[in-house]
Each structure stands twice: as C-alpha cells, then as structure tokens.
Coordinates of C-alpha atoms in Angstrom, one line a residue:
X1 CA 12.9 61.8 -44.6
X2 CA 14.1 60.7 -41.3
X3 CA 13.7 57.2 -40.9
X4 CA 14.0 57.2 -37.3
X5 CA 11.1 59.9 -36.6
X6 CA 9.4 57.4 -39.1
X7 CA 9.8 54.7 -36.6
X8 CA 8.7 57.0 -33.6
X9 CA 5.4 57.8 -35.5
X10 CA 4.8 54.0 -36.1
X11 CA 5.3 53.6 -32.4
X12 CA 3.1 56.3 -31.4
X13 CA -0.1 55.5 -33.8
X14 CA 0.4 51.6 -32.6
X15 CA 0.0 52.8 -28.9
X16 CA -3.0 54.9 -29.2
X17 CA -4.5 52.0 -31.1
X18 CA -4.7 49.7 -27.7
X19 CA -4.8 52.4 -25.3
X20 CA -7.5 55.3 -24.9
X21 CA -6.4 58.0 -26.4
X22 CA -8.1 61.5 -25.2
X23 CA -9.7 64.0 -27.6
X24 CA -7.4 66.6 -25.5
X25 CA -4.1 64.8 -26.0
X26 CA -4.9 65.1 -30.3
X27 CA -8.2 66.2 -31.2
X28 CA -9.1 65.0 -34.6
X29 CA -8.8 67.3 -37.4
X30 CA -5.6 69.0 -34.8
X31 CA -2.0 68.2 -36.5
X32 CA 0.7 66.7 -34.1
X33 CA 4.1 65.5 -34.8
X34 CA 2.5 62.2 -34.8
X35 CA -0.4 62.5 -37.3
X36 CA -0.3 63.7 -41.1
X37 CA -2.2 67.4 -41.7
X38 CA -5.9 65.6 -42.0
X39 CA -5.5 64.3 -38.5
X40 CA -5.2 61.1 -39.5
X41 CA -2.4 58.3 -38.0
X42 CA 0.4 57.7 -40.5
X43 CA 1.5 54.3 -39.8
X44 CA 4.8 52.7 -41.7
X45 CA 4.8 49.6 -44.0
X46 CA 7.2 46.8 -44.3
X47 CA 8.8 44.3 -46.6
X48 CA 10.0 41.4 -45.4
X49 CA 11.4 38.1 -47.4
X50 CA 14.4 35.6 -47.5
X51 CA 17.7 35.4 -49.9
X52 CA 18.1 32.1 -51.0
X53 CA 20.7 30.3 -52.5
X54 CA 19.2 28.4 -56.0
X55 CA 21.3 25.9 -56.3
X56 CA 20.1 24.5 -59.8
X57 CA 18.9 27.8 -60.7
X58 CA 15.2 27.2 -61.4
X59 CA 14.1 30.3 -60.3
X60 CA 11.9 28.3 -57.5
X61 CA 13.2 27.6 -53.6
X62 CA 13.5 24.0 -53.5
X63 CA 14.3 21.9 -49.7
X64 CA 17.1 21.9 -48.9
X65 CA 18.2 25.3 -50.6
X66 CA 19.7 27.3 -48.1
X67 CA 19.2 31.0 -47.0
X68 CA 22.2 33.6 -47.7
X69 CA 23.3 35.9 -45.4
X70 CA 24.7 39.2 -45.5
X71 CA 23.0 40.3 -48.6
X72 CA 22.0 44.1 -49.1
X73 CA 18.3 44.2 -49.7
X74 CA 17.1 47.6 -50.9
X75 CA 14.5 50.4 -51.4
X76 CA 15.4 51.8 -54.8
X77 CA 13.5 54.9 -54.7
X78 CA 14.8 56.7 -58.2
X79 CA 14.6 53.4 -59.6
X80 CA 17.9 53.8 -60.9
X81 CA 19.5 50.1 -60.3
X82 CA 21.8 51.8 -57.9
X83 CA 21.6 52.1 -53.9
X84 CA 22.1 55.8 -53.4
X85 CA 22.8 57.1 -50.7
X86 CA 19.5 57.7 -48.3
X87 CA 17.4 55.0 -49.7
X88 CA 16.4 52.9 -47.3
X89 CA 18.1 49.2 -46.8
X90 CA 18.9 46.2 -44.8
X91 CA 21.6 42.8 -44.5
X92 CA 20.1 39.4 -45.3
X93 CA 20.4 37.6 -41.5
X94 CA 22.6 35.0 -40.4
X95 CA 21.2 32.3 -38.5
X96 CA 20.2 32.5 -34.7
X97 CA 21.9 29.6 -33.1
X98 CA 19.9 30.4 -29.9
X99 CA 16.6 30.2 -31.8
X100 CA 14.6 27.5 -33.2
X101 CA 14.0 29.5 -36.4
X102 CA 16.8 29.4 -39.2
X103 CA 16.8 33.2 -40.0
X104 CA 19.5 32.8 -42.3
X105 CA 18.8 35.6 -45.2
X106 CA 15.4 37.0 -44.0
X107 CA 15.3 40.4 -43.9
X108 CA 13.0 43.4 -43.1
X109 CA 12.9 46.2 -44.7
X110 CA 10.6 49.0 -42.4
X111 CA 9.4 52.4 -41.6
X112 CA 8.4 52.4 -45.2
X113 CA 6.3 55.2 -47.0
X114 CA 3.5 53.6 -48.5
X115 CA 3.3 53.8 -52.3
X116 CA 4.8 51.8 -55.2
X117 CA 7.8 50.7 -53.9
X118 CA 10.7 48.7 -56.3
X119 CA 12.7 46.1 -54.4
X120 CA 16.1 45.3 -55.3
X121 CA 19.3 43.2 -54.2
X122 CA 22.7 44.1 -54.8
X123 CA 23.7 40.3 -56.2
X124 CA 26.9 39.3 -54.3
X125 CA 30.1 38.7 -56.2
X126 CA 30.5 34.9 -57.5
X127 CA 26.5 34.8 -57.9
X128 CA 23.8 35.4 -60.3
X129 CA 20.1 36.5 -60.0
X130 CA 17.5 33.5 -60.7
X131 CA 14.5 35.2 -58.8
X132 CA 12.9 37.9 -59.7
X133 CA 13.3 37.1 -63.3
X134 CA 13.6 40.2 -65.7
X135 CA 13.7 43.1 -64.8
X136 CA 15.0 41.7 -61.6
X137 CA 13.2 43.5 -59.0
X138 CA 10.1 43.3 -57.2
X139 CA 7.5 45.9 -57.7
X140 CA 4.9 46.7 -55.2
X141 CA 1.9 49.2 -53.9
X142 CA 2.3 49.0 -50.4
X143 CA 0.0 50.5 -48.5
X144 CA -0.2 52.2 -44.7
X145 CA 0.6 49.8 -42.1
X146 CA 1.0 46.9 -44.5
X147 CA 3.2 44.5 -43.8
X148 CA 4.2 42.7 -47.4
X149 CA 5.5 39.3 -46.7
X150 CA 7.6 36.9 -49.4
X151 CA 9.4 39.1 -51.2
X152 CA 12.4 36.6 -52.2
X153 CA 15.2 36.8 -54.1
X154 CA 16.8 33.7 -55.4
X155 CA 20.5 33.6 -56.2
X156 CA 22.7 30.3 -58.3
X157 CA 26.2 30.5 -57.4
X158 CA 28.6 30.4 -60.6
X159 CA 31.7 28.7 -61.4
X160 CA 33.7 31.2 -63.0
X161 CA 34.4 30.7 -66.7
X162 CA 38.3 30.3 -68.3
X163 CA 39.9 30.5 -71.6
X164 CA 43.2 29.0 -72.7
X165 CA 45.5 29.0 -75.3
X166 CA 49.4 29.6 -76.8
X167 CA 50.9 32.3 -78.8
X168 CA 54.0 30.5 -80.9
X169 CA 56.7 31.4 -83.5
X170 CA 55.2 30.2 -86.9
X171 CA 58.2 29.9 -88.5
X172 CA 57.2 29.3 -91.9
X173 CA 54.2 30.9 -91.8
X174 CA 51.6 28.4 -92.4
X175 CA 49.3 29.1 -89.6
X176 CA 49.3 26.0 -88.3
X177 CA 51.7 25.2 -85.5
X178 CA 54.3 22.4 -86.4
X179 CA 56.1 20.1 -83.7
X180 CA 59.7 22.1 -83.4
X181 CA 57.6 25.5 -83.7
X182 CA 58.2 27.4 -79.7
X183 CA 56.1 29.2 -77.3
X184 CA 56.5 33.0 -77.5
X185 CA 56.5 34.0 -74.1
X186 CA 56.0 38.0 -73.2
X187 CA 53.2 38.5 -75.6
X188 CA 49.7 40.5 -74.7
X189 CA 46.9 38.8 -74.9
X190 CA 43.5 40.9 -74.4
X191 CA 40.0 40.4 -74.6
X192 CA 38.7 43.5 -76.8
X193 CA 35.0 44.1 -74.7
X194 CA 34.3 46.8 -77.2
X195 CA 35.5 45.2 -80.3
X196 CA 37.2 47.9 -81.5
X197 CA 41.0 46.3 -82.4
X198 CA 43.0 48.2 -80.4
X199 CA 44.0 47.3 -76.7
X200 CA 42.1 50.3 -74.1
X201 CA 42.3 50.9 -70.8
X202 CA 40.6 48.7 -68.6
X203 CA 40.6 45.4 -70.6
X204 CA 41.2 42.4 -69.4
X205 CA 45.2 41.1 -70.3
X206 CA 47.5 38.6 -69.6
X207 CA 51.1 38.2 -70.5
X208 CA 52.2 34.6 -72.5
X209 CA 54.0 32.8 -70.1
X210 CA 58.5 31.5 -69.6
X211 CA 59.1 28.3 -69.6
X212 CA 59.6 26.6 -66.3
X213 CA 62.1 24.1 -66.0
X214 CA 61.3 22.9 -62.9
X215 CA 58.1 21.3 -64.8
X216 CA 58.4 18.9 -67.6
X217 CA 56.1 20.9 -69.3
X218 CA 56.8 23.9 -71.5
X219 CA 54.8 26.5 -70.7
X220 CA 56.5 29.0 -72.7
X221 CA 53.5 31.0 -74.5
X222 CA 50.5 29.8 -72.4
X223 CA 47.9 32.5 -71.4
X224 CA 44.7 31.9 -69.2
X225 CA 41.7 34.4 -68.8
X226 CA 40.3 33.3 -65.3
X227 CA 37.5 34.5 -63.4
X228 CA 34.9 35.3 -66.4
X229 CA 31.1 35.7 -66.5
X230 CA 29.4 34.3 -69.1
X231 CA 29.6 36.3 -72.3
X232 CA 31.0 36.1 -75.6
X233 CA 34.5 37.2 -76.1
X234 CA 36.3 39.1 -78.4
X235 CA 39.9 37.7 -77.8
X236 CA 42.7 39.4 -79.4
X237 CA 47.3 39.8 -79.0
X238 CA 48.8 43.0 -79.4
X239 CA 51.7 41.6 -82.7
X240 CA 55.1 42.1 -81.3
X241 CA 57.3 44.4 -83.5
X242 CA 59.4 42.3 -86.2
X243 CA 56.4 40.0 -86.6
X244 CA 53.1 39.2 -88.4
X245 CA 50.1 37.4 -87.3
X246 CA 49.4 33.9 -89.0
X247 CA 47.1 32.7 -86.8
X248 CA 43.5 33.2 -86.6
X249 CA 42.8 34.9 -90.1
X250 CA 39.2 36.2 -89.7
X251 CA 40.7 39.4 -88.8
X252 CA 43.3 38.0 -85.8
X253 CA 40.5 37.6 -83.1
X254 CA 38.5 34.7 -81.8
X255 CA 35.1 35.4 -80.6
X256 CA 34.7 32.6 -77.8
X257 CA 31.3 32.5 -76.2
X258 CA 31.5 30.7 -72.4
X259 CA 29.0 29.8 -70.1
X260 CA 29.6 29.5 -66.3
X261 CA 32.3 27.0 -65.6
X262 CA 33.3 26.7 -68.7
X263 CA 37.3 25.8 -69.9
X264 CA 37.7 26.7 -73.4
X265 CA 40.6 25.4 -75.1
X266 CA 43.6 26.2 -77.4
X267 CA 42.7 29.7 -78.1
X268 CA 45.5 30.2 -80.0
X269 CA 48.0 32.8 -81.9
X270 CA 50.5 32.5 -84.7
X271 CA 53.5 34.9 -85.2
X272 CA 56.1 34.6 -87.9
X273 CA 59.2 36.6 -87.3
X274 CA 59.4 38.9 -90.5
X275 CA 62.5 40.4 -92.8
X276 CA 61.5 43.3 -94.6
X277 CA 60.3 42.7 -98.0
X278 CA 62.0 44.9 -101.4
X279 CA 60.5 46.4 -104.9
X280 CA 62.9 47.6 -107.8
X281 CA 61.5 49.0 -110.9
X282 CA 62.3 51.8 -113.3
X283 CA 60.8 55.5 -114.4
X284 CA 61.0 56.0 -117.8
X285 CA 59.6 58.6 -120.3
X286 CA 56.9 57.1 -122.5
X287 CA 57.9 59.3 -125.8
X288 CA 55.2 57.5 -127.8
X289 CA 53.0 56.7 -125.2
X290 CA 52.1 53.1 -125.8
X291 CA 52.6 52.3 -122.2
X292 CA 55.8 49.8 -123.6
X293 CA 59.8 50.8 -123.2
X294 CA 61.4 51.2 -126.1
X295 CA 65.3 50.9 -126.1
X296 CA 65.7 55.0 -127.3
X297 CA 62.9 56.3 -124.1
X298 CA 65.0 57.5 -121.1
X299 CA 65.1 57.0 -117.3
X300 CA 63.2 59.7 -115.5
X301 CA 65.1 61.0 -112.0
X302 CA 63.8 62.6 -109.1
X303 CA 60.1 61.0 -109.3
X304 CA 58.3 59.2 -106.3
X305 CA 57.4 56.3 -105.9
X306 CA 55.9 55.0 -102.8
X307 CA 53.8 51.9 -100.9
X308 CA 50.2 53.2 -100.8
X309 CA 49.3 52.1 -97.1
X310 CA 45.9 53.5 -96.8
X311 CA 44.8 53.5 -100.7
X312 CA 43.9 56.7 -100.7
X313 CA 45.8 57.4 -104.2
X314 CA 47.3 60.3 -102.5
X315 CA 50.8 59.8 -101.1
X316 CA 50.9 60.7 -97.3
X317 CA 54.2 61.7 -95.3
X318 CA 54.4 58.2 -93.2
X319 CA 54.3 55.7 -96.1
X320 CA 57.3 54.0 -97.3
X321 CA 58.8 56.3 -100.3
X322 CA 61.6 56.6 -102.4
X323 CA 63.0 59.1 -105.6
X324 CA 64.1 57.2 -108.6
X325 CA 68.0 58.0 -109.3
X326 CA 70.0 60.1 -111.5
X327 CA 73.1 59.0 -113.5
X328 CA 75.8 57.8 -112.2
X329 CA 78.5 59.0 -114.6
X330 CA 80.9 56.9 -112.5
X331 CA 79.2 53.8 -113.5
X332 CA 78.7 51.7 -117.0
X333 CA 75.8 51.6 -116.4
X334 CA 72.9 54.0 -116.4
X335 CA 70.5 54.1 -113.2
X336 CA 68.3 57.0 -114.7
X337 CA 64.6 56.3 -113.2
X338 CA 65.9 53.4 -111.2
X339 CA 64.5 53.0 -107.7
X340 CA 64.1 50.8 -104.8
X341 CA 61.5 50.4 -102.1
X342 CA 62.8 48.5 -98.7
X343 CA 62.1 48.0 -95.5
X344 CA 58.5 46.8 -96.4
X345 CA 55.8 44.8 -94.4
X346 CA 54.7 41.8 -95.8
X347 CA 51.6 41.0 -97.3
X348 CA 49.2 42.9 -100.1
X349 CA 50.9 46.4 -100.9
X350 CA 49.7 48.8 -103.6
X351 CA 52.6 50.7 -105.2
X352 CA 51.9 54.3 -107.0
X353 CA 54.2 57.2 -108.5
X354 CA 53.9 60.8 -107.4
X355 CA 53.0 62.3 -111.5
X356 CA 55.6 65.0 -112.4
X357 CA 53.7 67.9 -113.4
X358 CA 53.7 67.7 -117.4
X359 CA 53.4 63.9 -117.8
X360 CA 50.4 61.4 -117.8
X361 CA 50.9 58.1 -116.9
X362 CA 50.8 55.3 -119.6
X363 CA 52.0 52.8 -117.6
X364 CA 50.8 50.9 -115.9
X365 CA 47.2 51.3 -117.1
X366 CA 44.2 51.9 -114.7
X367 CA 43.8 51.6 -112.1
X368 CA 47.4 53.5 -112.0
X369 CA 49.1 51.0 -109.2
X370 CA 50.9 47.8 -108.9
X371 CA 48.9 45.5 -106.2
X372 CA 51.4 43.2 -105.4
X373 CA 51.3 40.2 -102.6
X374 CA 55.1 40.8 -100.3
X375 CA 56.5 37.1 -98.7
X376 CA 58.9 37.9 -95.9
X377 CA 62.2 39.2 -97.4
X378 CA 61.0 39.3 -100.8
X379 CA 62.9 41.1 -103.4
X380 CA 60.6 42.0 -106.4
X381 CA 61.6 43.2 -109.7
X382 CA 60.4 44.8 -112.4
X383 CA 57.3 47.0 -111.2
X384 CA 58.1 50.1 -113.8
X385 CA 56.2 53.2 -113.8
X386 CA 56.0 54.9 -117.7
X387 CA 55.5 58.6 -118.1
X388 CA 54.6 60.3 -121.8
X389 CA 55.2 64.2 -121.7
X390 CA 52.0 66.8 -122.4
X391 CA 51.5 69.2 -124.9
X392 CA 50.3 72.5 -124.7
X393 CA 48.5 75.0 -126.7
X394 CA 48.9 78.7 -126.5
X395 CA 46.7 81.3 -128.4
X396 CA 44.9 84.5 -128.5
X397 CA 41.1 85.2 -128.6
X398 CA 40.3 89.1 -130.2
X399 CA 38.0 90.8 -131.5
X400 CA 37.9 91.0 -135.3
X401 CA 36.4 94.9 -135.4
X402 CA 35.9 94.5 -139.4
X403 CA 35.4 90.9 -139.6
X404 CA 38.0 89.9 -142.0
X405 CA 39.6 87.0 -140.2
X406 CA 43.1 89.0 -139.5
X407 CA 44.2 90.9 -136.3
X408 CA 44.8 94.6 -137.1
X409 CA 46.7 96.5 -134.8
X410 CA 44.0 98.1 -133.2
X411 CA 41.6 95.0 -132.5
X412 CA 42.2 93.9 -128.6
X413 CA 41.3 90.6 -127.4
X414 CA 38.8 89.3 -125.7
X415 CA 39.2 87.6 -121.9
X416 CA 37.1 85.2 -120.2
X417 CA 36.3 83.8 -123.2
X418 CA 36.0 79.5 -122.8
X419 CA 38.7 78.2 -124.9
X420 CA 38.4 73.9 -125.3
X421 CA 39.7 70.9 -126.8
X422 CA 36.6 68.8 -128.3
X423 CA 37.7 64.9 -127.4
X424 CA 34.8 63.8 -129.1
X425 CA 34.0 65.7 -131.7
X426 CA 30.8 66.8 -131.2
X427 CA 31.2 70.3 -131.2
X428 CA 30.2 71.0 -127.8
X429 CA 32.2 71.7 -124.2
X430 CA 31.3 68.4 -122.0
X431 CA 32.5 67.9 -119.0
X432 CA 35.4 65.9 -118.9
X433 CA 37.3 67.8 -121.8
X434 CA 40.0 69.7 -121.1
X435 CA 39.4 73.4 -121.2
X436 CA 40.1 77.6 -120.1
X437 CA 39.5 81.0 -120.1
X438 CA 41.4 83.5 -122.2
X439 CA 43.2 86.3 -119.6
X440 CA 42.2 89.6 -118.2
X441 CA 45.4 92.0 -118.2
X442 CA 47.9 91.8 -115.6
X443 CA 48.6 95.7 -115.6
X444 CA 51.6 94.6 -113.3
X445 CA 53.1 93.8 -116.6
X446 CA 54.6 95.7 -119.7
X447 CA 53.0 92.6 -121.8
X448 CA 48.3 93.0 -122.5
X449 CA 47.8 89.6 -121.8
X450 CA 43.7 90.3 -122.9
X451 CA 42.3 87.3 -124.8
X452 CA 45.5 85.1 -124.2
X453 CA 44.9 81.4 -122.9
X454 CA 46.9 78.2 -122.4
X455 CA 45.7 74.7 -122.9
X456 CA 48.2 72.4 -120.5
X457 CA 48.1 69.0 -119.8
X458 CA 47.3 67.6 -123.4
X459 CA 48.2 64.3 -124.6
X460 CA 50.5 64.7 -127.9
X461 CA 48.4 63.6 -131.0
X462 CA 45.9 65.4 -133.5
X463 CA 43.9 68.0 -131.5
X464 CA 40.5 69.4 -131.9
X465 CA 40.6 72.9 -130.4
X466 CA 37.2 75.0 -130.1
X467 CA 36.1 78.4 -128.6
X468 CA 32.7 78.3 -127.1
X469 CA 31.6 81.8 -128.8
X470 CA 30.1 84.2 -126.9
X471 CA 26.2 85.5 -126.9
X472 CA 26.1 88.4 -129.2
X473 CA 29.5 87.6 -131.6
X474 CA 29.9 85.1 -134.7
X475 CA 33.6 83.4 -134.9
X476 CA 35.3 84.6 -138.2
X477 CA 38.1 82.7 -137.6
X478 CA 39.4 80.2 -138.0
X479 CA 37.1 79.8 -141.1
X480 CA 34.9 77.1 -141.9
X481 CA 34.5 74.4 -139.8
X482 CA 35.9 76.8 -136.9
X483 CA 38.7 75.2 -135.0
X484 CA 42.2 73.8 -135.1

C-alpha cells in the first residue's frame, strides 16, 4: 500500500468530520478514492511511544533515564524479526532545543492499517533490549483512527565483555607453565561458536602477540578477544606444526562464560615443541604357534606394519607404515622381519601388522595391537608381531554309484556339496567354523574339477573334517564315525 495516499485519506475523512459534507460530493453507499467499498471513512491509526535508555536495566523507566534518539522503530508486518523493505517505520527523535518538551526518542509510527499490529526496534549496536521483555516486541489490535499511546522500548547500554590469556612453550611438557618457559607469539587463537574443533570461516581470531621491547613487559604470547556479548565461549588455538598441546586437557578448549563487562583472565595454552617418537620390533614365523620365539623360528620380510591412527583395524594409505626387512648377506647379523616405525607423533598409538595371506597371528594375542603411550623422541623396542603358517585340506566329494566306499572310474563327483571342519565337535556346521563347497567344472580346463574342494586358512593341529550330506544320499565314506 501507498502510505502516502494513506495519509491523504486520513486527511480527507478528518475534514468532512468538521465541515458539512454534501450528499452530492459522496453519497453514502457511493465508493470514492476517499472511502472503502461500503461507503464508509477509512481513517489511519497510530503508534506512538519513547526509546529509553535503562540504565540499570529493570525493565521499568526510572527519572532521570534519558530518551534515545535515532532509533528505528518498526511495523513488522511478516512478523519475521526483520525490517523488510516496505514495512512501515520511523527514527526515535532528538531533542527540540526550541521546545519546552524533551522529545528525545519519541516517535510516531502513522497512516497505519488497523489490525494486529507487532511493534519492533532494531536494538542499536553497544545495547541490549530490557523492555518489552520476551518476545521483545509489542503486540497490538489497533483499530481505525486509534491513536495507541506508550508503546516503549527500554534499552541498558553494555560494556563489552574481554577474554585474556598466553600461549607458551611448555618445554617439558607438564602443562603447567614454569618461570624460564617463553611466550609463543604467532599462534591462532579462535573462539569455536559452533563447537565443532576445527577453525571456520567467520570466527572470531586473534594472533598471540611479539614482544615489545620498548615495554618492560613481555608480551610475547598474549591474545585478547574484545568486544564480546555475553555468552559462553568455546575458546580454542589452531597447534602449530612441530608441536603438541599440553595445556588445557579436557579436549584443548576452555568454555569461558562472560557477562557484560566482564575481563576474564589467563585463558591459557601450552605447546611442547615435539621430536618424532620411534618403534623397533621384529616379524617372525610362529612354527609352533605358542605366540613365544623360539631361537630355530625365522624373521618374516616384506610384512606391514603400521601406526593405526583412526583404530579402524584396517590399515589406510596415510598412516605411518613400514615393511619388515630382508637379509642383509653383507651383514653378521640377520635383520629378517626387523622393522622400524619413525617419524611418530607423540602420545597413545595402536600398532598392527598387515596378515600375509596364509598365516594367523599368535602374537600378540587379542586384541591383535600393541597400544603403546609415545614421549617426545622416544625410541621403543621390542613390539614383535608372531605369525604361525595355515594348513590346508584338499579333497574330493563323489558319488559312490554301488556304495562300496571306493571311487570307480565311472563315479563323478559331486559339487556344491558343504564340505566343514567341526571345531567343536558336535557334529554340526555352526557358524564360526571354517567351511566350503566342493566345485562345479571349469570346462576352460582339461582337469573335471566336480566335487573338488579346498579348506584354507586352518590352524596346524588334529582336524575334524565333516561333509554336511545332502537330502536324499547317506555318506559311505569315510566309514563309521564319518569324517577325518
């Protein structure tokens, strides 16, 4: 709508109000640009109240409190929180020095469409709404021609909030900071508003500060967060390559709540310059399997071993890996299975071998890993991996035409026939025992695979190997009890 035609219609319907208006000039029940379709006068409303400033913030105008000027007051018609464009507004006043009145921060808000109206303020920068309370606004049915009076907003001006603090070398790593430990100057310092670790675009940072030595004071690692509304903080330093946080250790963030002028204090970070931590250890081949090294069991080459980062179990491209070593015939000595791991970050590391395919790992025992705690430039010895070698067991499953136990020439074998080895004994295929299907031919080959299978991956020992025989036969051999 066009506010100023609103105004003209106000204008019109107040003048035929005091002056004799003829039935020619607008008959009733007759629409004119000056009446709505009934005939009737359409006459504007208006709001009209005072910004205050609330100086101890109780929400109530108290003498002496002055008004506050220049303040957009508005008519938030989508009720959105937001003045859009087209919604009708107005400026707190400044004070008339010609006048008697003091009109600092009245306002009127007019030519307004009668209705329920929300009344907001757009709270200037450095203040804080005290009045209206929650939800902040003023709500009103307004209706023709009223003219709403006291519609106030109250506002406390705040004393911005501040936190302080140093980011020094913890040089032996203690986490507390000692009286020859320096200021690391260069260092970001962030507050993390949605909490998520990581520094984003947008958030709040400062750099730790040089030295000045035209102060006798070292400000070499200082920070200060200025300027901040009251909130809790998540406060957290992006870790400098070649170092490791000391300082907090609830997860390397403070969470500092401020209230308005608040200075918080020695919100602090410690860094300890690192040197890359070492493991050494040996593969060997577990002959026997009791998960201990026996002087006769070998070195295994060409394995990997590697720092599990993310404890997945699985070893991933980026994590620190190496591949134990062959023989050095140029040597006494024999580095078979030997490895090292370097270059490693302190602190709690889990260390796993890839499995060569045909071995099982005796050593070390479940859950598989070392979990080791690294110092800064630790050298570690001893974290040995032990591998025993699998058996396998080949066979053929066919069907005995005349039932006499032996193959003849003309019986064929069976396929996808469930071939198992019974770990517990029981006679039946669970699930966690090893089993498979004997073959189909491969007519690619000169060779009838039919009723072969292969059972890999078995630890060497005394096996129990069963068939699970199918619906319609009866096994006739092996002979009583029916298995290997």
């Amino acid at each position: 709508m066009n506010w100023t035609a609103r105004r003209t219609v106000g204008l019109i319907a107040l003048g035929c109000m005091t002056v004799s208006c003829s039935e020619s000039s607008n008959p009733i029940g007759t629409a004119s640009p000056d009446s709505n379709v009934a005939g009737q006068v359409v006459d504007p409303a208006s709001v009209h109240g005072t910004k205050w400033v609330d100086e101890n913030g109780n929400g109530t105008r108290d003498d002496g409190e002055p008004g506050l000027p220049g303040v957009t007051i508005y008519v938030d018609l989508n009720d959105n929180g937001v003045l859009d464009e087209g919604e009708p507004n107005t400026v707190s006043m400044a004070d008339d020095a010609a006048t008697e009145v003091d009109e600092a921060g009245m306002y009127w808000l007019e030519d307004l469409e009668s209705g329920m109206l929300t009344i907001r303020e757009i709270v200037p920068d450095g203040f804080v709404q005290t009045f209206p309370a929650d939800p902040g606004s003023h709500v009103l049915d307004v209706a023709p021609n009223q003219r709403v009076e006291g519609i106030d907003f109250g506002n406390q001006r705040i004393e911005p909030a501040s936190i302080h603090g140093t980011k020094w070398s913890d040089a032996n790593g203690n986490g507390s900071r000692d009286p020859d430990e320096p200021g690391l100057p260069g260092v970001i310092i962030y507050l993390d508003l949605n909490d998520n670790g990581a520094l984003d675009d947008g958030e709040p940072t400062t750099l730790t500060m040089e030295d000045d030595p035209a102060t006798d004071f070292d400000e070499g690692g200082r920070y200060w967060f200025r300027e901040l509304r009251p909130e809790t903080y998540v406060v957290r330093e992006v870790v400098p390559d070649g170092f490791m946080q000391t300082f907090p250790t609830n997860g390397g963030e403070h969470r500092v709540t401020v209230d308005f002028g608040d200075t918080v204090e020695e919100v602090d970070f410690g860094n300890q310059q690192i040197e890359p931590a070492s493991i050494h250890g040996a593969k060997w081949s577990d002959s026997n399997g009791d998960g201990l090294r026996q002087d006769e069991e070998p070195g295994l080459p060409g394995v990997t071993i590697y720092a599990d980062l993310n404890e997945n179990g699985e070893f991933d491209e980026d994590e620190p890996h190496t591949v134990t070593m062959e023989d050095d015939p140029a040597t006494d000595f024999d580095e078979s299975g030997l490895y090292w791991l370097e270059g490693l970050r302190p602190g709690a590391r889990v260390i796993r071998e890839v499995v060569p395919d045909g071995f099982v790992q005796t050593f070390p025992a479940d859950p598989g890993a070392h979990m080791v705690e690294l110092a800064s430039g630790e050298v570690l010895e001893g974290l040995d991996f032990g591998n025993q070698e699998t058996a396998a067991v080949h066979g053929t499953k066919w069907l005995d035409l005349n039932g006499d136990g032996a193959r003849d020439d003309d019986e064929p074998g069976i396929p996808g026939v469930v071939i198992y080895m019974d770990v517990n004994e029981n006679a039946e295929l669970d699930e966690d025992e090893p089993r498979t299907r004997t073959m189909r031919d491969d007519p690619a080959t000169e060779r009838d695979e039919t009723g072969r299978y292969w059972l890999r991956g078995l630890l060497p020992g005394t096996l129990l190997i069963r068939e699970v025989v199918p619906d319609g036969f009866v096994q006739t051999f092996p002979a009583d009890p029916g298995f290997y």
